[in-house]
């Protein structure tokens, strides 16, 4: 199929990459395994666009999987980083900029009273989990954690888990190299099923250290939590002395200035952040109630550290991004643009006679080849992957770069203006014809 073709240079680079890098990529989804065809090797980016190795321009709807909310190479971000570059790359000693960033995060996310910066979402989630285990139930060594099918919290061993055979049995590793002993304390429940939470706490209540959840899931395409699901979670955690950790690595500063927790009006005990707070550089964070955070070394017994944590160049990039998203009307415009994209793309898909729907929150969206918006992992898996793949390649050919998988969310930036969205919609009308024809 012509949509799977790309110019010579991408193909050459892919072949060359595969000789020295496993699968040719440094993170699996980049390899296009789910959609087939040749991954595009990106050479530069600007605003809502990036260009591949053949010089072909794409409208970018992955935004580095979330971080690029102000668009690529925003002049204020670039200037902030250039200023920082001249003052040194890394010190291994504290800086004023880190304190400013902590203050900024705390100002924007009221449930966070103290915060620690790290370098990736994986590291932040892993550290939050260790902290929760070290602090829950008065620090008396609770071991069990709850996560939900379809939520991703990075690739720490105890979080790479799929559901066990029975509903309340503990999970099995979802990756080779993770011993079952490590995942035996992780219970994997269905997303948006409050009754399973009730049952799990009834069975294991006082052993549960932490419930970790994506408040609006963005790693099984986009799936919103129901308010009842989150309210049940909050109530049970409080009742049983378990720590509620919201993984907002994707949703933080993406769905709203205060994150998904501000939309639902529910305060977690810990919040995990990443992606947007680095603005495209490696910054992530975990934070929450002071009495929990004080269990961290050097104050408490929970160890956590990082050579490049709070790196000055990365923090300069993140801070410049956090300033830009606070400009008046930023989220109103971003949400309205994203909502229009999704409304009109859904209308076009349905006009082509396809079972097709979509959803968006702030600058994050989901499109689904299904009759109704999915509410959990099983419903996401049941969407029409083959149709998505045809659509993906038809869009790619027309210069629109969507996430190369039916199971990933999409991202709009402030640089995606009305004309960029119009161009996307006219490509989509043609692409739907390819899918239905
Ligand atoms: C991306 C993501 C992570 C992992 O972050 P990395 O920086 O890729 O390690 C964790 N949780 C969620 C919800 C994410 O979207």
PDB file of N, CA, C and O in Angstrom, residues 28-93:
ATOM      1  N   UNK A  28       9.943   1.611  22.097  1.00  0.00           N
ATOM      2  CA  UNK A  28       9.317   0.682  21.134  1.00  0.00           C
ATOM      3  C   UNK A  28       8.254   1.280  20.216  1.00  0.00           C
ATOM      4  O   UNK A  28       8.207   0.919  19.033  1.00  0.00           O
ATOM      5  N   UNK A  29       7.396   2.181  20.690  1.00  0.00           N
ATOM      6  CA  UNK A  29       6.276   2.639  19.863  1.00  0.00           C
ATOM      7  C   UNK A  29       6.762   3.398  18.626  1.00  0.00           C
ATOM      8  O   UNK A  29       6.053   3.498  17.632  1.00  0.00           O
ATOM      9  N   UNK A  30       7.986   3.904  18.671  1.00  0.00           N
ATOM     10  CA  UNK A  30       8.523   4.644  17.524  1.00  0.00           C
ATOM     11  C   UNK A  30       8.760   3.751  16.312  1.00  0.00           C
ATOM     12  O   UNK A  30       8.964   4.254  15.206  1.00  0.00           O
ATOM     13  N   UNK A  31       8.762   2.446  16.512  1.00  0.00           N
ATOM     14  CA  UNK A  31       9.149   1.525  15.439  1.00  0.00           C
ATOM     15  C   UNK A  31       8.026   1.237  14.447  1.00  0.00           C
ATOM     16  O   UNK A  31       8.241   0.525  13.468  1.00  0.00           O
ATOM     17  N   UNK A  32       6.802   1.756  14.677  1.00  0.00           N
ATOM     18  CA  UNK A  32       5.675   1.540  13.755  1.00  0.00           C
ATOM     19  C   UNK A  32       5.271   0.072  13.683  1.00  0.00           C
ATOM     20  O   UNK A  32       4.684  -0.366  12.687  1.00  0.00           O
ATOM     21  N   UNK A  33       5.604  -0.741  14.689  1.00  0.00           N
ATOM     22  CA  UNK A  33       5.275  -2.165  14.625  1.00  0.00           C
ATOM     23  C   UNK A  33       3.776  -2.391  14.520  1.00  0.00           C
ATOM     24  O   UNK A  33       3.310  -3.300  13.834  1.00  0.00           O
ATOM     25  N   UNK A  34       3.006  -1.559  15.207  1.00  0.00           N
ATOM     26  CA  UNK A  34       1.569  -1.773  15.252  1.00  0.00           C
ATOM     27  C   UNK A  34       0.897  -1.396  13.926  1.00  0.00           C
ATOM     28  O   UNK A  34      -0.074  -2.029  13.515  1.00  0.00           O
ATOM     29  N   UNK A  35       1.429  -0.383  13.228  1.00  0.00           N
ATOM     30  CA  UNK A  35       0.798   0.071  11.980  1.00  0.00           C
ATOM     31  C   UNK A  35       1.530  -0.418  10.729  1.00  0.00           C
ATOM     32  O   UNK A  35       1.003  -0.322   9.623  1.00  0.00           O
ATOM     33  N   UNK A  36       2.749  -0.917  10.906  1.00  0.00           N
ATOM     34  CA  UNK A  36       3.536  -1.357   9.754  1.00  0.00           C
ATOM     35  C   UNK A  36       4.170  -0.177   9.034  1.00  0.00           C
ATOM     36  O   UNK A  36       3.849   0.978   9.288  1.00  0.00           O
ATOM     37  N   UNK A  37       5.097  -0.484   8.122  1.00  0.00           N
ATOM     38  CA  UNK A  37       5.739   0.579   7.348  1.00  0.00           C
ATOM     39  C   UNK A  37       7.013   1.081   8.000  1.00  0.00           C
ATOM     40  O   UNK A  37       7.474   0.535   9.002  1.00  0.00           O
ATOM     41  N   UNK A  38       7.560   2.119   7.420  1.00  0.00           N
ATOM     42  CA  UNK A  38       8.864   2.629   7.825  1.00  0.00           C
ATOM     43  C   UNK A  38       8.712   3.808   8.772  1.00  0.00           C
ATOM     44  O   UNK A  38       8.054   4.787   8.439  1.00  0.00           O
ATOM     45  N   UNK A  39       9.352   3.740   9.943  1.00  0.00           N
ATOM     46  CA  UNK A  39       9.298   4.902  10.834  1.00  0.00           C
ATOM     47  C   UNK A  39       9.942   6.112  10.164  1.00  0.00           C
ATOM     48  O   UNK A  39      10.895   5.975   9.410  1.00  0.00           O
ATOM     49  N   UNK A  40       9.393   7.296  10.442  1.00  0.00           N
ATOM     50  CA  UNK A  40       9.987   8.520   9.923  1.00  0.00           C
ATOM     51  C   UNK A  40      11.061   8.984  10.892  1.00  0.00           C
ATOM     52  O   UNK A  40      10.806   9.091  12.096  1.00  0.00           O
ATOM     53  N   UNK A  41      12.239   9.249  10.362  1.00  0.00           N
ATOM     54  CA  UNK A  41      13.329   9.788  11.175  1.00  0.00           C
ATOM     55  C   UNK A  41      13.218  11.299  11.109  1.00  0.00           C
ATOM     56  O   UNK A  41      13.229  11.878  10.026  1.00  0.00           O
ATOM     57  N   UNK A  42      13.094  11.937  12.245  1.00  0.00           N
ATOM     58  CA  UNK A  42      12.803  13.367  12.281  1.00  0.00           C
ATOM     59  C   UNK A  42      14.105  14.162  12.282  1.00  0.00           C
ATOM     60  O   UNK A  42      15.040  13.854  13.036  1.00  0.00           O
ATOM     61  N   UNK A  43      14.145  15.201  11.441  1.00  0.00           N
ATOM     62  CA  UNK A  43      15.373  16.001  11.344  1.00  0.00           C
ATOM     63  C   UNK A  43      15.230  17.377  11.986  1.00  0.00           C
ATOM     64  O   UNK A  43      16.217  17.960  12.411  1.00  0.00           O
ATOM     65  N   UNK A  44      14.014  17.919  12.026  1.00  0.00           N
ATOM     66  CA  UNK A  44      13.845  19.207  12.704  1.00  0.00           C
ATOM     67  C   UNK A  44      12.360  19.436  12.967  1.00  0.00           C
ATOM     68  O   UNK A  44      11.498  18.742  12.390  1.00  0.00           O
ATOM     69  N   UNK A  45      12.064  20.416  13.818  1.00  0.00           N
ATOM     70  CA  UNK A  45      10.676  20.709  14.170  1.00  0.00           C
ATOM     71  C   UNK A  45      10.519  22.200  14.415  1.00  0.00           C
ATOM     72  O   UNK A  45      11.469  22.879  14.826  1.00  0.00           O
ATOM     73  N   UNK A  46       9.317  22.684  14.152  1.00  0.00           N
ATOM     74  CA  UNK A  46       9.036  24.111  14.334  1.00  0.00           C
ATOM     75  C   UNK A  46       7.530  24.273  14.523  1.00  0.00           C
ATOM     76  O   UNK A  46       6.754  23.808  13.674  1.00  0.00           O
ATOM     77  N   UNK A  47       7.112  24.905  15.611  1.00  0.00           N
ATOM     78  CA  UNK A  47       5.679  25.139  15.826  1.00  0.00           C
ATOM     79  C   UNK A  47       4.899  23.829  15.831  1.00  0.00           C
ATOM     80  O   UNK A  47       5.216  22.919  16.585  1.00  0.00           O
ATOM     81  N   UNK A  48       3.890  23.691  14.961  1.00  0.00           N
ATOM     82  CA  UNK A  48       3.082  22.465  14.931  1.00  0.00           C
ATOM     83  C   UNK A  48       3.652  21.400  13.994  1.00  0.00           C
ATOM     84  O   UNK A  48       3.020  20.360  13.808  1.00  0.00           O
ATOM     85  N   UNK A  49       4.808  21.657  13.404  1.00  0.00           N
ATOM     86  CA  UNK A  49       5.332  20.782  12.343  1.00  0.00           C
ATOM     87  C   UNK A  49       6.612  20.078  12.755  1.00  0.00           C
ATOM     88  O   UNK A  49       7.382  20.593  13.565  1.00  0.00           O
ATOM     89  N   UNK A  50       6.850  18.907  12.157  1.00  0.00           N
ATOM     90  CA  UNK A  50       8.229  18.418  12.059  1.00  0.00           C
ATOM     91  C   UNK A  50       8.477  17.855  10.676  1.00  0.00           C
ATOM     92  O   UNK A  50       7.549  17.641   9.901  1.00  0.00           O
ATOM     93  N   UNK A  51       9.762  17.686  10.357  1.00  0.00           N
ATOM     94  CA  UNK A  51      10.185  17.253   9.027  1.00  0.00           C
ATOM     95  C   UNK A  51      10.955  15.947   9.160  1.00  0.00           C
ATOM     96  O   UNK A  51      11.753  15.778  10.084  1.00  0.00           O
ATOM     97  N   UNK A  52      10.738  15.037   8.206  1.00  0.00           N
ATOM     98  CA  UNK A  52      11.474  13.767   8.271  1.00  0.00           C
ATOM     99  C   UNK A  52      12.767  13.867   7.467  1.00  0.00           C
ATOM    100  O   UNK A  52      13.106  14.922   6.911  1.00  0.00           O
ATOM    101  N   UNK A  53      13.472  12.736   7.403  1.00  0.00           N
ATOM    102  CA  UNK A  53      14.793  12.715   6.790  1.00  0.00           C
ATOM    103  C   UNK A  53      14.734  12.959   5.288  1.00  0.00           C
ATOM    104  O   UNK A  53      15.746  13.300   4.670  1.00  0.00           O
ATOM    105  N   UNK A  54      13.564  12.789   4.677  1.00  0.00           N
ATOM    106  CA  UNK A  54      13.403  13.104   3.259  1.00  0.00           C
ATOM    107  C   UNK A  54      12.982  14.549   3.031  1.00  0.00           C
ATOM    108  O   UNK A  54      12.694  14.946   1.898  1.00  0.00           O
ATOM    109  N   UNK A  55      12.873  15.303   4.124  1.00  0.00           N
ATOM    110  CA  UNK A  55      12.465  16.702   3.994  1.00  0.00           C
ATOM    111  C   UNK A  55      10.961  16.883   3.916  1.00  0.00           C
ATOM    112  O   UNK A  55      10.475  17.982   3.659  1.00  0.00           O
ATOM    113  N   UNK A  56      10.194  15.801   4.129  1.00  0.00           N
ATOM    114  CA  UNK A  56       8.737  15.916   4.092  1.00  0.00           C
ATOM    115  C   UNK A  56       8.230  16.506   5.411  1.00  0.00           C
ATOM    116  O   UNK A  56       8.661  16.110   6.485  1.00  0.00           O
ATOM    117  N   UNK A  57       7.283  17.448   5.300  1.00  0.00           N
ATOM    118  CA  UNK A  57       6.747  18.122   6.483  1.00  0.00           C
ATOM    119  C   UNK A  57       5.472  17.422   6.970  1.00  0.00           C
ATOM    120  O   UNK A  57       4.636  17.013   6.158  1.00  0.00           O
ATOM    121  N   UNK A  58       5.337  17.310   8.269  1.00  0.00           N
ATOM    122  CA  UNK A  58       4.130  16.734   8.880  1.00  0.00           C
ATOM    123  C   UNK A  58       3.556  17.695   9.910  1.00  0.00           C
ATOM    124  O   UNK A  58       4.310  18.374  10.621  1.00  0.00           O
ATOM    125  N   UNK A  59       2.244  17.715  10.036  1.00  0.00           N
ATOM    126  CA  UNK A  59       1.619  18.327  11.209  1.00  0.00           C
ATOM    127  C   UNK A  59       1.726  17.286  12.321  1.00  0.00           C
ATOM    128  O   UNK A  59       1.286  16.139  12.170  1.00  0.00           O
ATOM    129  N   UNK A  60       2.322  17.679  13.413  1.00  0.00           N
ATOM    130  CA  UNK A  60       2.696  16.738  14.479  1.00  0.00           C
ATOM    131  C   UNK A  60       1.593  16.641  15.533  1.00  0.00           C
ATOM    132  O   UNK A  60       1.327  17.617  16.232  1.00  0.00           O
ATOM    133  N   UNK A  61       0.976  15.474  15.638  1.00  0.00           N
ATOM    134  CA  UNK A  61      -0.044  15.259  16.681  1.00  0.00           C
ATOM    135  C   UNK A  61       0.435  14.331  17.799  1.00  0.00           C
ATOM    136  O   UNK A  61      -0.379  13.783  18.530  1.00  0.00           O
ATOM    137  N   UNK A  62       1.762  14.155  17.902  1.00  0.00           N
ATOM    138  CA  UNK A  62       2.228  13.444  19.101  1.00  0.00           C
ATOM    139  C   UNK A  62       2.978  14.385  20.055  1.00  0.00           C
ATOM    140  O   UNK A  62       2.988  14.160  21.255  1.00  0.00           O
ATOM    141  N   UNK A  63       3.573  15.437  19.510  1.00  0.00           N
ATOM    142  CA  UNK A  63       4.205  16.433  20.392  1.00  0.00           C
ATOM    143  C   UNK A  63       5.151  15.799  21.399  1.00  0.00           C
ATOM    144  O   UNK A  63       5.102  16.107  22.581  1.00  0.00           O
ATOM    145  N   UNK A  64       6.013  14.887  20.884  1.00  0.00           N
ATOM    146  CA  UNK A  64       6.924  14.132  21.756  1.00  0.00           C
ATOM    147  C   UNK A  64       6.160  13.335  22.824  1.00  0.00           C
ATOM    148  O   UNK A  64       6.653  13.114  23.924  1.00  0.00           O
ATOM    149  N   UNK A  65       4.939  12.933  22.493  1.00  0.00           N
ATOM    150  CA  UNK A  65       4.049  12.192  23.396  1.00  0.00           C
ATOM    151  C   UNK A  65       3.580  13.048  24.556  1.00  0.00           C
ATOM    152  O   UNK A  65       3.352  12.568  25.661  1.00  0.00           O
ATOM    153  N   UNK A  66       3.426  14.332  24.294  1.00  0.00           N
ATOM    154  CA  UNK A  66       2.797  15.203  25.290  1.00  0.00           C
ATOM    155  C   UNK A  66       3.544  16.466  25.666  1.00  0.00           C
ATOM    156  O   UNK A  66       2.916  17.501  25.888  1.00  0.00           O
ATOM    157  N   UNK A  67       4.870  16.418  25.796  1.00  0.00           N
ATOM    158  CA  UNK A  67       5.574  17.582  26.338  1.00  0.00           C
ATOM    159  C   UNK A  67       5.436  18.887  25.545  1.00  0.00           C
ATOM    160  O   UNK A  67       5.455  19.964  26.140  1.00  0.00           O
ATOM    161  N   UNK A  68       5.294  18.813  24.201  1.00  0.00           N
ATOM    162  CA  UNK A  68       5.464  20.018  23.383  1.00  0.00           C
ATOM    163  C   UNK A  68       4.183  20.856  23.319  1.00  0.00           C
ATOM    164  O   UNK A  68       3.718  21.239  22.246  1.00  0.00           O
ATOM    165  N   UNK A  69       3.638  21.207  24.450  1.00  0.00           N
ATOM    166  CA  UNK A  69       2.330  21.868  24.502  1.00  0.00           C
ATOM    167  C   UNK A  69       2.362  23.292  23.951  1.00  0.00           C
ATOM    168  O   UNK A  69       1.333  23.807  23.524  1.00  0.00           O
ATOM    169  N   UNK A  70       3.517  23.949  23.951  1.00  0.00           N
ATOM    170  CA  UNK A  70       3.564  25.301  23.377  1.00  0.00           C
ATOM    171  C   UNK A  70       4.037  25.264  21.922  1.00  0.00           C
ATOM    172  O   UNK A  70       4.232  26.315  21.305  1.00  0.00           O
ATOM    173  N   UNK A  71       4.189  24.084  21.363  1.00  0.00           N
ATOM    174  CA  UNK A  71       4.714  23.950  20.005  1.00  0.00           C
ATOM    175  C   UNK A  71       6.235  23.800  20.055  1.00  0.00           C
ATOM    176  O   UNK A  71       6.862  24.054  21.084  1.00  0.00           O
ATOM    177  N   UNK A  72       6.789  23.371  18.927  1.00  0.00           N
ATOM    178  CA  UNK A  72       8.240  23.126  18.886  1.00  0.00           C
ATOM    179  C   UNK A  72       9.020  24.434  18.788  1.00  0.00           C
ATOM    180  O   UNK A  72       8.585  25.387  18.138  1.00  0.00           O
ATOM    181  N   UNK A  73      10.178  24.429  19.402  1.00  0.00           N
ATOM    182  CA  UNK A  73      11.161  25.537  19.356  1.00  0.00           C
ATOM    183  C   UNK A  73      10.507  26.903  19.582  1.00  0.00           C
ATOM    184  O   UNK A  73      10.732  27.856  18.831  1.00  0.00           O
ATOM    185  N   UNK A  74       9.691  26.978  20.619  1.00  0.00           N
ATOM    186  CA  UNK A  74       9.105  28.279  20.977  1.00  0.00           C
ATOM    187  C   UNK A  74      10.246  29.243  21.328  1.00  0.00           C
ATOM    188  O   UNK A  74      11.124  28.891  22.114  1.00  0.00           O
ATOM    189  N   UNK A  75      10.249  30.457  20.766  1.00  0.00           N
ATOM    190  CA  UNK A  75      11.393  31.365  20.981  1.00  0.00           C
ATOM    191  C   UNK A  75      11.680  31.644  22.460  1.00  0.00           C
ATOM    192  O   UNK A  75      12.855  31.754  22.842  1.00  0.00           O
ATOM    193  N   UNK A  76      10.640  31.730  23.294  1.00  0.00           N
ATOM    194  CA  UNK A  76      10.905  32.008  24.715  1.00  0.00           C
ATOM    195  C   UNK A  76      11.555  30.813  25.415  1.00  0.00           C
ATOM    196  O   UNK A  76      12.362  30.974  26.326  1.00  0.00           O
ATOM    197  N   UNK A  77      11.187  29.628  24.978  1.00  0.00           N
ATOM    198  CA  UNK A  77      11.786  28.425  25.564  1.00  0.00           C
ATOM    199  C   UNK A  77      13.245  28.315  25.129  1.00  0.00           C
ATOM    200  O   UNK A  77      14.142  28.065  25.945  1.00  0.00           O
ATOM    201  N   UNK A  78      13.468  28.549  23.852  1.00  0.00           N
ATOM    202  CA  UNK A  78      14.834  28.469  23.322  1.00  0.00           C
ATOM    203  C   UNK A  78      15.725  29.509  24.005  1.00  0.00           C
ATOM    204  O   UNK A  78      16.850  29.205  24.430  1.00  0.00           O
ATOM    205  N   UNK A  79      15.206  30.724  24.174  1.00  0.00           N
ATOM    206  CA  UNK A  79      16.010  31.784  24.810  1.00  0.00           C
ATOM    207  C   UNK A  79      16.338  31.432  26.261  1.00  0.00           C
ATOM    208  O   UNK A  79      17.472  31.630  26.715  1.00  0.00           O
ATOM    209  N   UNK A  80      15.365  30.886  26.969  1.00  0.00           N
ATOM    210  CA  UNK A  80      15.607  30.516  28.376  1.00  0.00           C
ATOM    211  C   UNK A  80      16.697  29.452  28.468  1.00  0.00           C
ATOM    212  O   UNK A  80      17.570  29.495  29.342  1.00  0.00           O
ATOM    213  N   UNK A  81      16.649  28.501  27.534  1.00  0.00           N
ATOM    214  CA  UNK A  81      17.648  27.434  27.569  1.00  0.00           C
ATOM    215  C   UNK A  81      19.024  27.961  27.182  1.00  0.00           C
ATOM    216  O   UNK A  81      20.032  27.563  27.760  1.00  0.00           O
ATOM    217  N   UNK A  82      19.062  28.862  26.200  1.00  0.00           N
ATOM    218  CA  UNK A  82      20.360  29.417  25.796  1.00  0.00           C
ATOM    219  C   UNK A  82      20.996  30.183  26.947  1.00  0.00           C
ATOM    220  O   UNK A  82      22.201  30.052  27.193  1.00  0.00           O
ATOM    221  N   UNK A  83      20.177  30.932  27.683  1.00  0.00           N
ATOM    222  CA  UNK A  83      20.702  31.648  28.844  1.00  0.00           C
ATOM    223  C   UNK A  83      21.289  30.682  29.860  1.00  0.00           C
ATOM    224  O   UNK A  83      22.386  30.899  30.384  1.00  0.00           O
ATOM    225  N   UNK A  84      20.575  29.584  30.102  1.00  0.00           N
ATOM    226  CA  UNK A  84      21.044  28.603  31.084  1.00  0.00           C
ATOM    227  C   UNK A  84      22.312  27.897  30.606  1.00  0.00           C
ATOM    228  O   UNK A  84      23.225  27.634  31.399  1.00  0.00           O
ATOM    229  N   UNK A  85      22.380  27.619  29.312  1.00  0.00           N
ATOM    230  CA  UNK A  85      23.534  26.904  28.750  1.00  0.00           C
ATOM    231  C   UNK A  85      24.849  27.601  29.077  1.00  0.00           C
ATOM    232  O   UNK A  85      25.849  26.954  29.394  1.00  0.00           O
ATOM    233  N   UNK A  86      24.796  28.915  29.002  1.00  0.00           N
ATOM    234  CA  UNK A  86      26.035  29.676  29.203  1.00  0.00           C
ATOM    235  C   UNK A  86      26.478  29.683  30.662  1.00  0.00           C
ATOM    236  O   UNK A  86      27.613  30.034  30.963  1.00  0.00           O
ATOM    237  N   UNK A  87      25.574  29.288  31.557  1.00  0.00           N
ATOM    238  CA  UNK A  87      25.945  29.275  32.979  1.00  0.00           C
ATOM    239  C   UNK A  87      26.362  27.886  33.470  1.00  0.00           C
ATOM    240  O   UNK A  87      26.583  27.687  34.658  1.00  0.00           O
ATOM    241  N   UNK A  88      26.447  26.923  32.560  1.00  0.00           N
ATOM    242  CA  UNK A  88      26.912  25.594  32.960  1.00  0.00           C
ATOM    243  C   UNK A  88      25.827  24.552  32.785  1.00  0.00           C
ATOM    244  O   UNK A  88      24.638  24.853  32.853  1.00  0.00           O
ATOM    245  N   UNK A  89      26.246  23.312  32.561  1.00  0.00           N
ATOM    246  CA  UNK A  89      25.309  22.254  32.183  1.00  0.00           C
ATOM    247  C   UNK A  89      24.757  21.475  33.360  1.00  0.00           C
ATOM    248  O   UNK A  89      23.627  21.009  33.320  1.00  0.00           O
ATOM    249  N   UNK A  90      25.557  21.277  34.381  1.00  0.00           N
ATOM    250  CA  UNK A  90      25.098  20.481  35.514  1.00  0.00           C
ATOM    251  C   UNK A  90      26.088  20.670  36.645  1.00  0.00           C
ATOM    252  O   UNK A  90      27.293  20.769  36.402  1.00  0.00           O
ATOM    253  N   UNK A  91      25.572  20.756  37.882  1.00  0.00           N
ATOM    254  CA  UNK A  91      26.476  21.042  39.000  1.00  0.00           C
ATOM    255  C   UNK A  91      26.515  19.939  40.058  1.00  0.00           C
ATOM    256  O   UNK A  91      27.460  19.856  40.825  1.00  0.00           O
ATOM    257  N   UNK A  92      25.468  19.163  40.162  1.00  0.00           N
ATOM    258  CA  UNK A  92      25.408  18.209  41.271  1.00  0.00           C
ATOM    259  C   UNK A  92      25.299  18.900  42.617  1.00  0.00           C
ATOM    260  O   UNK A  92      25.683  18.348  43.657  1.00  0.00           O
ATOM    261  N   UNK A  93      24.764  20.105  42.600  1.00  0.00           N
ATOM    262  CA  UNK A  93      24.538  20.891  43.819  1.00  0.00           C
ATOM    263  C   UNK A  93      23.258  21.685  43.577  1.00  0.00           C
ATOM    264  O   UNK A  93      22.896  21.907  42.424  1.00  0.00           O
TER     265      UNK A  93
END
